mmCIF file of C-alpha atoms in Angstrom:
data_model
loop_
_atom_site.group_PDB
_atom_site.id
_atom_site.type_symbol
_atom_site.label_atom_id
_atom_site.label_comp_id
_atom_site.label_asym_id
_atom_site.label_seq_id
_atom_site.Cartn_x
_atom_site.Cartn_y
_atom_site.Cartn_z
ATOM 1 C CA MET A 9 83.799 -44.015 67.864
ATOM 2 C CA LEU A 10 83.341 -40.938 70.033
ATOM 3 C CA THR A 11 84.009 -41.238 73.799
ATOM 4 C CA PRO A 12 81.277 -39.975 76.146
ATOM 5 C CA GLU A 13 83.593 -37.042 76.966
ATOM 6 C CA GLU A 14 83.955 -36.157 73.239
ATOM 7 C CA LYS A 15 80.229 -36.444 72.770
ATOM 8 C CA GLN A 16 79.776 -33.889 75.565
ATOM 9 C CA ARG A 17 82.717 -31.605 74.352
ATOM 10 C CA TYR A 18 81.376 -31.443 70.775
ATOM 11 C CA ASP A 19 77.710 -31.450 71.681
ATOM 12 C CA ARG A 20 76.898 -28.065 70.146
ATOM 13 C CA GLN A 21 78.375 -28.902 66.777
ATOM 14 C CA ILE A 22 77.001 -32.492 66.842
ATOM 15 C CA MET A 23 73.665 -30.841 67.263
ATOM 16 C CA ILE A 24 73.993 -29.397 63.783
ATOM 17 C CA PRO A 25 71.933 -31.904 61.844
ATOM 18 C CA SER A 26 74.218 -32.168 58.876
ATOM 19 C CA ILE A 27 77.216 -32.828 61.121
ATOM 20 C CA GLY A 28 75.901 -35.162 63.851
ATOM 21 C CA GLU A 29 78.016 -37.875 65.490
ATOM 22 C CA THR A 30 78.906 -39.171 62.028
ATOM 23 C CA GLY A 31 80.411 -35.889 61.017
ATOM 24 C CA GLN A 32 82.266 -35.582 64.334
ATOM 25 C CA GLU A 33 83.843 -39.023 63.828
ATOM 26 C CA LYS A 34 85.024 -37.919 60.361
ATOM 27 C CA LEU A 35 86.636 -34.851 62.003
ATOM 28 C CA LYS A 36 88.279 -37.077 64.541
ATOM 29 C CA LYS A 37 89.931 -39.239 61.920
ATOM 30 C CA ALA A 38 91.006 -36.286 59.731
ATOM 31 C CA ARG A 39 94.504 -35.180 59.243
ATOM 32 C CA VAL A 40 95.020 -31.471 58.380
ATOM 33 C CA VAL A 41 98.224 -29.680 57.657
ATOM 34 C CA ILE A 42 98.391 -25.959 58.351
ATOM 35 C CA ALA A 43 101.225 -24.106 56.482
ATOM 36 C CA GLY A 44 102.127 -21.126 58.581
ATOM 37 C CA SER A 45 101.309 -20.262 62.108
ATOM 38 C CA GLY A 46 101.022 -16.528 62.073
ATOM 39 C CA GLY A 47 98.029 -14.226 61.620
ATOM 40 C CA LEU A 48 95.952 -16.698 59.708
ATOM 41 C CA GLY A 49 97.426 -19.849 61.263
ATOM 42 C CA SER A 50 96.403 -18.720 64.755
ATOM 43 C CA PRO A 51 92.662 -18.643 64.300
ATOM 44 C CA ILE A 52 92.719 -21.574 61.938
ATOM 45 C CA SER A 53 94.619 -23.881 64.363
ATOM 46 C CA LEU A 54 92.597 -22.755 67.333
ATOM 47 C CA TYR A 55 89.213 -23.417 65.688
ATOM 48 C CA LEU A 56 90.301 -26.678 64.120
ATOM 49 C CA ALA A 57 91.784 -27.944 67.448
ATOM 50 C CA ALA A 58 88.592 -26.828 69.279
ATOM 51 C CA ALA A 59 86.445 -28.618 66.608
ATOM 52 C CA GLY A 60 88.225 -31.848 67.256
ATOM 53 C CA ILE A 61 90.289 -32.441 64.113
ATOM 54 C CA GLY A 62 92.243 -35.642 64.924
ATOM 55 C CA THR A 63 95.615 -34.592 63.769
ATOM 56 C CA LEU A 64 96.967 -31.126 63.096
ATOM 57 C CA ARG A 65 100.381 -30.613 61.521
ATOM 58 C CA ILE A 66 101.592 -27.048 61.883
ATOM 59 C CA ILE A 67 104.627 -25.807 60.032
ATOM 60 C CA ASP A 68 106.408 -22.545 60.684
ATOM 61 C CA ASN A 69 110.050 -21.412 61.157
ATOM 62 C CA ASP A 70 109.669 -18.046 62.822
ATOM 63 C CA LYS A 71 110.079 -16.908 66.446
ATOM 64 C CA VAL A 72 107.521 -14.810 68.100
ATOM 65 C CA GLU A 73 108.137 -11.029 67.904
ATOM 66 C CA LEU A 74 106.408 -8.114 69.712
ATOM 67 C CA SER A 75 105.014 -6.911 66.443
ATOM 68 C CA ASN A 76 103.254 -10.211 65.870
ATOM 69 C CA LEU A 77 100.925 -9.720 68.912
ATOM 70 C CA ASN A 78 98.358 -7.413 67.238
ATOM 71 C CA ARG A 79 97.019 -10.364 65.237
ATOM 72 C CA GLN A 80 98.758 -13.697 66.063
ATOM 73 C CA ILE A 81 96.457 -14.667 68.969
ATOM 74 C CA LEU A 82 98.091 -17.950 69.651
ATOM 75 C CA TYR A 83 101.129 -15.959 71.155
ATOM 76 C CA TRP A 84 101.306 -13.825 74.236
ATOM 77 C CA GLU A 85 103.977 -11.524 75.696
ATOM 78 C CA LYS A 86 105.646 -14.443 77.537
ATOM 79 C CA ASP A 87 106.152 -16.164 74.154
ATOM 80 C CA ILE A 88 108.320 -13.484 72.572
ATOM 81 C CA GLY A 89 111.633 -15.039 71.359
ATOM 82 C CA LYS A 90 110.227 -18.651 71.396
ATOM 83 C CA TYR A 91 109.619 -20.616 68.212
ATOM 84 C CA LYS A 92 106.028 -20.311 67.170
ATOM 85 C CA THR A 93 105.664 -24.047 66.642
ATOM 86 C CA ASP A 94 106.742 -24.660 70.245
ATOM 87 C CA SER A 95 104.385 -22.081 71.629
ATOM 88 C CA ALA A 96 101.488 -23.197 69.389
ATOM 89 C CA GLU A 97 101.860 -26.780 70.390
ATOM 90 C CA ILE A 98 101.669 -25.945 74.144
ATOM 91 C CA LYS A 99 98.513 -23.791 73.694
ATOM 92 C CA LEU A 100 96.693 -26.231 71.355
ATOM 93 C CA ARG A 101 97.490 -29.164 73.739
ATOM 94 C CA GLN A 102 96.002 -27.167 76.616
ATOM 95 C CA LEU A 103 92.933 -26.433 74.476
ATOM 96 C CA ASN A 104 92.346 -30.009 73.406
ATOM 97 C CA LYS A 105 94.158 -32.937 74.884
ATOM 98 C CA ASN A 106 92.213 -35.389 72.721
ATOM 99 C CA ILE A 107 93.854 -34.337 69.376
ATOM 100 C CA THR A 108 97.371 -34.944 67.997
ATOM 101 C CA VAL A 109 99.357 -31.798 67.361
ATOM 102 C CA GLU A 110 102.555 -32.262 65.264
ATOM 103 C CA THR A 111 104.638 -29.229 64.857
ATOM 104 C CA ILE A 112 107.479 -28.834 62.336
ATOM 105 C CA ASN A 113 109.931 -25.998 62.691
ATOM 106 C CA THR A 114 111.057 -25.471 59.142
ATOM 107 C CA THR A 115 110.815 -23.202 56.126
ATOM 108 C CA ILE A 116 108.583 -24.736 53.347
ATOM 109 C CA ASP A 117 110.478 -24.876 50.010
ATOM 110 C CA GLU A 118 110.605 -26.869 46.781
ATOM 111 C CA SER A 119 112.752 -29.575 48.394
ATOM 112 C CA ASN A 120 110.448 -30.443 51.285
ATOM 113 C CA VAL A 121 106.887 -29.267 50.358
ATOM 114 C CA SER A 122 105.899 -32.674 48.934
ATOM 115 C CA GLU A 123 107.033 -34.643 51.905
ATOM 116 C CA LEU A 124 105.444 -32.158 54.339
ATOM 117 C CA VAL A 125 101.949 -32.475 52.906
ATOM 118 C CA ALA A 126 101.864 -36.138 51.731
ATOM 119 C CA GLY A 127 99.203 -38.270 53.351
ATOM 120 C CA PHE A 128 97.105 -35.346 54.708
ATOM 121 C CA ASP A 129 93.479 -34.847 53.907
ATOM 122 C CA VAL A 130 93.530 -31.072 53.582
ATOM 123 C CA ILE A 131 96.212 -28.446 53.206
ATOM 124 C CA VAL A 132 95.415 -24.992 54.750
ATOM 125 C CA ASP A 133 97.267 -22.008 53.335
ATOM 126 C CA ALA A 134 98.307 -19.641 56.212
ATOM 127 C CA MET A 135 101.454 -18.355 54.552
ATOM 128 C CA ASP A 136 102.660 -14.804 54.454
ATOM 129 C CA ASN A 137 103.872 -14.695 50.837
ATOM 130 C CA LEU A 138 102.605 -15.787 47.413
ATOM 131 C CA PRO A 139 105.649 -17.768 46.176
ATOM 132 C CA THR A 140 105.299 -20.321 48.883
ATOM 133 C CA ARG A 141 101.575 -20.414 48.341
ATOM 134 C CA PHE A 142 102.270 -21.452 44.760
ATOM 135 C CA LEU A 143 104.539 -24.219 46.082
ATOM 136 C CA LEU A 144 101.764 -25.498 48.308
ATOM 137 C CA ASN A 145 99.157 -25.176 45.553
ATOM 138 C CA LYS A 146 101.425 -27.228 43.242
ATOM 139 C CA ALA A 147 101.936 -29.919 45.952
ATOM 140 C CA ALA A 148 98.238 -29.957 46.545
ATOM 141 C CA VAL A 149 97.543 -30.578 42.877
ATOM 142 C CA GLU A 150 100.204 -33.258 42.585
ATOM 143 C CA HIS A 151 99.002 -35.106 45.639
ATOM 144 C CA GLN A 152 95.219 -34.361 44.855
ATOM 145 C CA ILE A 153 94.747 -32.783 48.276
ATOM 146 C CA PRO A 154 92.167 -30.056 48.751
ATOM 147 C CA PHE A 155 93.773 -26.668 49.409
ATOM 148 C CA ILE A 156 92.213 -23.907 51.299
ATOM 149 C CA HIS A 157 93.619 -20.533 50.318
ATOM 150 C CA GLY A 158 93.544 -17.407 52.426
ATOM 151 C CA ALA A 159 95.472 -14.207 52.276
ATOM 152 C CA VAL A 160 95.216 -10.768 54.023
ATOM 153 C CA SER A 161 96.571 -7.163 53.776
ATOM 154 C CA GLY A 162 95.352 -4.210 55.756
ATOM 155 C CA LEU A 163 91.514 -4.552 56.067
ATOM 156 C CA ASP A 164 91.345 -6.689 52.871
ATOM 157 C CA GLY A 165 91.200 -10.565 52.732
ATOM 158 C CA ARG A 166 90.798 -13.302 50.245
ATOM 159 C CA ALA A 167 89.707 -16.930 50.482
ATOM 160 C CA MET A 168 89.151 -19.692 47.922
ATOM 161 C CA THR A 169 88.939 -23.438 48.160
ATOM 162 C CA VAL A 170 90.716 -25.622 45.613
ATOM 163 C CA ILE A 171 89.659 -29.219 44.834
ATOM 164 C CA PRO A 172 92.417 -30.447 42.523
ATOM 165 C CA GLY A 173 91.215 -31.706 39.184
ATOM 166 C CA LYS A 174 87.744 -30.425 39.783
ATOM 167 C CA THR A 175 88.028 -26.603 40.508
ATOM 168 C CA ALA A 176 90.256 -23.701 39.745
ATOM 169 C CA CYS A 177 93.574 -23.726 41.558
ATOM 170 C CA LEU A 178 95.495 -20.836 42.811
ATOM 171 C CA GLN A 179 97.499 -20.562 39.601
ATOM 172 C CA CYS A 180 94.276 -20.571 37.539
ATOM 173 C CA LEU A 181 93.432 -17.448 39.661
ATOM 174 C CA TYR A 182 96.686 -15.528 39.850
ATOM 175 C CA HIS A 183 98.679 -14.962 36.749
ATOM 176 C CA SER A 184 101.520 -12.935 38.098
ATOM 177 C CA VAL A 185 103.428 -13.115 41.410
ATOM 178 C CA PRO A 186 104.166 -9.978 43.338
ATOM 179 C CA PRO A 187 107.387 -9.933 45.264
ATOM 180 C CA LYS A 188 107.505 -10.773 48.952
ATOM 181 C CA ALA A 189 107.078 -7.582 50.967
ATOM 182 C CA LYS A 190 106.208 -6.396 54.461
ATOM 183 C CA PHE A 191 102.417 -6.008 54.541
ATOM 184 C CA PRO A 192 100.138 -3.868 56.759
ATOM 185 C CA VAL A 193 97.318 -5.759 58.600
ATOM 186 C CA LEU A 194 94.538 -5.156 61.164
ATOM 187 C CA GLY A 195 94.349 -8.162 63.511
ATOM 188 C CA THR A 196 90.719 -8.698 62.810
ATOM 189 C CA THR A 197 91.349 -9.291 59.103
ATOM 190 C CA PRO A 198 93.190 -12.660 59.533
ATOM 191 C CA ALA A 199 90.656 -13.537 62.288
ATOM 192 C CA ILE A 200 87.848 -13.313 59.713
ATOM 193 C CA ILE A 201 89.702 -14.957 56.836
ATOM 194 C CA GLY A 202 91.174 -17.656 58.935
ATOM 195 C CA SER A 203 87.752 -18.383 60.474
ATOM 196 C CA ILE A 204 86.318 -18.844 56.953
ATOM 197 C CA GLN A 205 89.224 -21.217 56.070
ATOM 198 C CA ALA A 206 88.536 -23.241 59.135
ATOM 199 C CA THR A 207 84.887 -23.390 58.177
ATOM 200 C CA GLU A 208 85.777 -24.576 54.700
ATOM 201 C CA VAL A 209 88.043 -27.337 56.217
ATOM 202 C CA ILE A 210 85.166 -28.607 58.466
ATOM 203 C CA LYS A 211 82.705 -28.478 55.601
ATOM 204 C CA TYR A 212 84.915 -30.388 53.291
ATOM 205 C CA LEU A 213 85.760 -33.132 55.815
ATOM 206 C CA THR A 214 82.133 -33.639 56.863
ATOM 207 C CA GLY A 215 80.845 -33.234 53.300
ATOM 208 C CA ILE A 216 78.335 -30.539 54.151
ATOM 209 C CA GLY A 217 77.303 -27.286 52.501
ATOM 210 C CA THR A 218 78.698 -25.635 49.368
ATOM 211 C CA LEU A 219 82.445 -25.062 49.289
ATOM 212 C CA LEU A 220 84.044 -21.797 48.188
ATOM 213 C CA THR A 221 85.259 -23.254 44.855
ATOM 214 C CA ASN A 222 85.595 -21.484 41.541
ATOM 215 C CA ARG A 223 85.023 -18.183 43.237
ATOM 216 C CA LEU A 224 87.255 -15.849 45.196
ATOM 217 C CA LEU A 225 85.681 -14.431 48.271
ATOM 218 C CA MET A 226 86.900 -10.787 48.774
ATOM 219 C CA TYR A 227 86.436 -9.167 52.118
ATOM 220 C CA ASP A 228 86.739 -5.364 52.296
ATOM 221 C CA GLY A 229 86.758 -4.499 55.969
ATOM 222 C CA LEU A 230 86.979 -0.735 55.195
ATOM 223 C CA ASN A 231 83.563 -0.750 53.656
ATOM 224 C CA MET A 232 82.395 -3.996 55.446
ATOM 225 C CA GLU A 233 81.613 -5.692 52.145
ATOM 226 C CA PHE A 234 81.975 -9.306 50.995
ATOM 227 C CA THR A 235 82.099 -9.744 47.209
ATOM 228 C CA GLU A 236 82.896 -12.689 44.951
ATOM 229 C CA LEU A 237 84.984 -13.062 41.780
ATOM 230 C CA GLN A 238 84.068 -16.001 39.613
ATOM 231 C CA VAL A 239 87.145 -17.950 38.716
ATOM 232 C CA ALA A 240 87.261 -20.663 36.015
ATOM 233 C CA ARG A 241 89.696 -23.516 35.610
ATOM 234 C CA PHE A 242 92.386 -22.320 33.176
ATOM 235 C CA LYS A 243 92.803 -25.020 30.521
ATOM 236 C CA ASP A 244 96.438 -24.091 29.954
ATOM 237 C CA CYS A 245 97.187 -23.725 33.645
ATOM 238 C CA GLU A 246 100.848 -24.702 34.253
ATOM 239 C CA CYS A 247 99.858 -26.325 37.571
ATOM 240 C CA CYS A 248 96.622 -28.141 37.149
ATOM 241 C CA GLY A 249 96.038 -27.994 33.376
ATOM 242 C CA LYS A 250 97.258 -31.573 32.967
ATOM 243 C CA LEU A 251 94.700 -33.026 35.308
ATOM 244 C CA LYS A 252 91.577 -34.302 33.699
ATOM 245 C CA LEU A 253 88.815 -31.607 33.537
ATOM 246 C CA GLU A 254 86.182 -33.235 35.798
ATOM 247 C CA ASP A 255 84.348 -29.948 36.176
ATOM 248 C CA LYS A 256 84.228 -27.227 33.575
ATOM 249 C CA THR A 257 82.992 -24.538 35.929
ATOM 250 C CA MET B 289 83.889 -0.052 22.656
ATOM 251 C CA SER B 290 82.637 1.047 26.034
ATOM 252 C CA ALA B 291 83.394 -1.116 29.149
ATOM 253 C CA GLU B 292 83.476 -0.702 32.927
ATOM 254 C CA VAL B 293 86.500 -1.051 35.088
ATOM 255 C CA LYS B 294 85.852 -2.106 38.645
ATOM 256 C CA VAL B 295 88.841 -0.928 40.876
ATOM 257 C CA ALA B 296 89.885 -2.124 44.297
ATOM 258 C CA SER B 297 88.347 -0.027 47.063
ATOM 259 C CA TYR B 298 91.608 1.414 48.099
ATOM 260 C CA LEU B 299 92.165 2.881 44.767
ATOM 261 C CA THR B 300 88.968 4.843 44.971
ATOM 262 C CA GLN B 301 90.842 7.713 46.646
ATOM 263 C CA TYR B 302 92.402 8.308 43.262
ATOM 264 C CA THR B 303 89.215 7.976 41.258
ATOM 265 C CA GLY B 304 87.107 10.563 42.886
ATOM 266 C CA GLY B 305 85.422 7.930 45.074
ATOM 267 C CA LYS B 306 84.166 5.887 42.170
ATOM 268 C CA GLU B 307 84.612 2.095 42.174
ATOM 269 C CA ILE B 308 83.153 1.518 38.780
ATOM 270 C CA ILE B 309 84.468 3.726 35.955
ATOM 271 C CA LYS B 310 83.200 3.790 32.304
ATOM 272 C CA VAL B 311 86.056 3.650 29.797
ATOM 273 C CA GLU B 312 86.602 3.283 26.094
ATOM 274 C CA GLY B 313 88.804 0.808 24.341
ATOM 275 C CA LYS B 314 88.979 -2.327 22.168
ATOM 276 C CA SER B 315 91.434 -4.136 24.367
ATOM 277 C CA VAL B 316 92.320 -4.266 28.180
ATOM 278 C CA ARG B 317 95.419 -2.135 27.377
ATOM 279 C CA GLU B 318 93.398 0.552 25.713
ATOM 280 C CA CYS B 319 90.786 0.504 28.475
ATOM 281 C CA LEU B 320 93.325 0.842 31.215
ATOM 282 C CA HIS B 321 95.161 3.652 29.363
ATOM 283 C CA ASN B 322 91.820 5.397 29.047
ATOM 284 C CA LEU B 323 91.341 4.888 32.825
ATOM 285 C CA VAL B 324 94.728 6.463 33.470
ATOM 286 C CA GLN B 325 93.926 9.407 31.255
ATOM 287 C CA LYS B 326 90.875 10.072 33.314
ATOM 288 C CA PHE B 327 92.744 9.589 36.578
ATOM 289 C CA PRO B 328 96.485 10.279 36.015
ATOM 290 C CA ALA B 329 97.509 9.513 39.609
ATOM 291 C CA LEU B 330 96.799 5.785 38.788
ATOM 292 C CA GLN B 331 99.656 5.588 36.183
ATOM 293 C CA LYS B 332 102.373 5.034 38.858
ATOM 294 C CA LEU B 333 100.133 2.843 41.035
ATOM 295 C CA LEU B 334 99.251 0.465 38.054
ATOM 296 C CA PHE B 335 102.097 0.534 35.614
ATOM 297 C CA ASP B 336 105.877 0.118 35.619
ATOM 298 C CA LYS B 337 108.253 2.391 33.570
ATOM 299 C CA ASN B 338 107.744 0.130 30.517
ATOM 300 C CA ASN B 339 103.983 0.590 30.743
ATOM 301 C CA ASN B 340 103.346 -2.971 31.842
ATOM 302 C CA LEU B 341 100.797 -3.696 34.519
ATOM 303 C CA LEU B 342 102.499 -4.195 37.935
ATOM 304 C CA ALA B 343 102.560 -7.862 39.168
ATOM 305 C CA TYR B 344 100.198 -6.841 41.990
ATOM 306 C CA PHE B 345 97.231 -6.559 39.592
ATOM 307 C CA ASN B 346 95.335 -9.030 37.355
ATOM 308 C CA VAL B 347 92.485 -7.833 35.205
ATOM 309 C CA PHE B 348 89.536 -10.241 34.973
ATOM 310 C CA VAL B 349 87.480 -9.720 31.864
ATOM 311 C CA THR B 350 83.843 -10.800 31.498
ATOM 312 C CA GLY B 351 83.968 -14.340 30.108
ATOM 313 C CA GLY B 352 87.011 -15.456 32.094
ATOM 314 C CA ALA B 353 90.006 -14.027 30.301
ATOM 315 C CA VAL B 354 92.747 -12.655 32.574
ATOM 316 C CA ALA B 355 95.216 -9.786 31.583
ATOM 317 C CA PHE B 356 98.416 -9.192 33.406
ATOM 318 C CA THR B 357 101.862 -7.617 33.131
ATOM 319 C CA ASP B 358 102.499 -7.240 29.336
ATOM 320 C CA LYS B 359 99.655 -9.595 28.408
ATOM 321 C CA LEU B 360 97.133 -6.878 28.057
ATOM 322 C CA ASP B 361 95.963 -7.122 24.435
ATOM 323 C CA ILE B 362 92.791 -9.175 25.263
ATOM 324 C CA SER B 363 89.789 -8.006 23.257
ATOM 325 C CA VAL B 364 87.014 -6.126 25.062
ATOM 326 C CA LYS B 365 83.426 -6.183 23.940
ATOM 327 C CA ASP B 366 80.789 -3.481 24.480
ATOM 328 C CA GLY B 367 79.442 -3.842 28.025
ATOM 329 C CA ASP B 368 82.219 -5.955 29.384
ATOM 330 C CA THR B 369 83.369 -5.490 32.995
ATOM 331 C CA LEU B 370 87.090 -5.347 33.772
ATOM 332 C CA THR B 371 87.748 -6.331 37.386
ATOM 333 C CA LEU B 372 91.111 -4.863 38.465
ATOM 334 C CA LEU B 373 92.091 -7.380 41.227
ATOM 335 C CA PHE B 374 94.809 -6.374 43.651
ATOM 336 C CA ILE B 375 96.714 -9.467 44.588
ATOM 337 C CA ILE B 376 97.429 -9.751 48.309
ATOM 338 C CA GLY B 377 99.760 -12.262 49.894
ATOM 339 C CA GLY B 378 99.942 -11.558 53.606
ATOM 340 C CA GLY B 379 99.085 -13.942 56.298
#
């Protein structure tokens, strides 16, 4: 049940007919894990906290640096040198006292990824490298948890939603893994992609609209174009190929 | 066989501003090599010293097949589109 304060707080999104109070209650009960608290993680966590997601788990192991501040809007000059998780937790609690914010200061790797995501309703990909994204994608498939992918470089962005067993996973999409490298980025690029990811989370949890599944959304900020690439489940996919094909598209 | 290669926008500075380029070839490998013949500056941007496609790129062929690294011998039909996807991983 929503409290009178919550009804007032979320009034503008409750007004959306397909969300309503029922949808808002679903958001309140939801548990979402955000892997990474940088350029993508900042807008994702801010919008999901503001939208009233009941529990947010935020995982990151970095400290705030001056060069983060062009895009990582959760952090300000006074936060330089602090752990991002500590800083993020303070800001998000100040934004919305009604939600639970769990922060975990660790590096996601093969040994801990499964434990970190188990029991959550959605995994949001806000990482800064592809190898860890593949670990998260694999854990999402194993636990059958929807996985909301996003990535950025320069003025380019990508987003795709994975419903394990039903739609193409990240490994159906990418067949090679570029090495981890320092990447250029304009701050508005993760703002746009992170906002799309947060929208997908809310749509999935409330069951509204059409998800960004089996298609990669490609944002080209230089030409201000959005295009899509159709992606099919890969029957021999090393990650999700063993799951029953519930949807051939 | 005649196909079209759609390149990432940042590569258009090496293709005379063109995003879609007509190429000839029976396989993805042949089509990409034809692309490089037309625009030699792409050689170092797309291929390693062993002439394998760099891991930053996957080629999506009409119909769903994906070519990558040394797996480039996928057949191409007349009129196919080859989307040269630049893989990005930043966050």
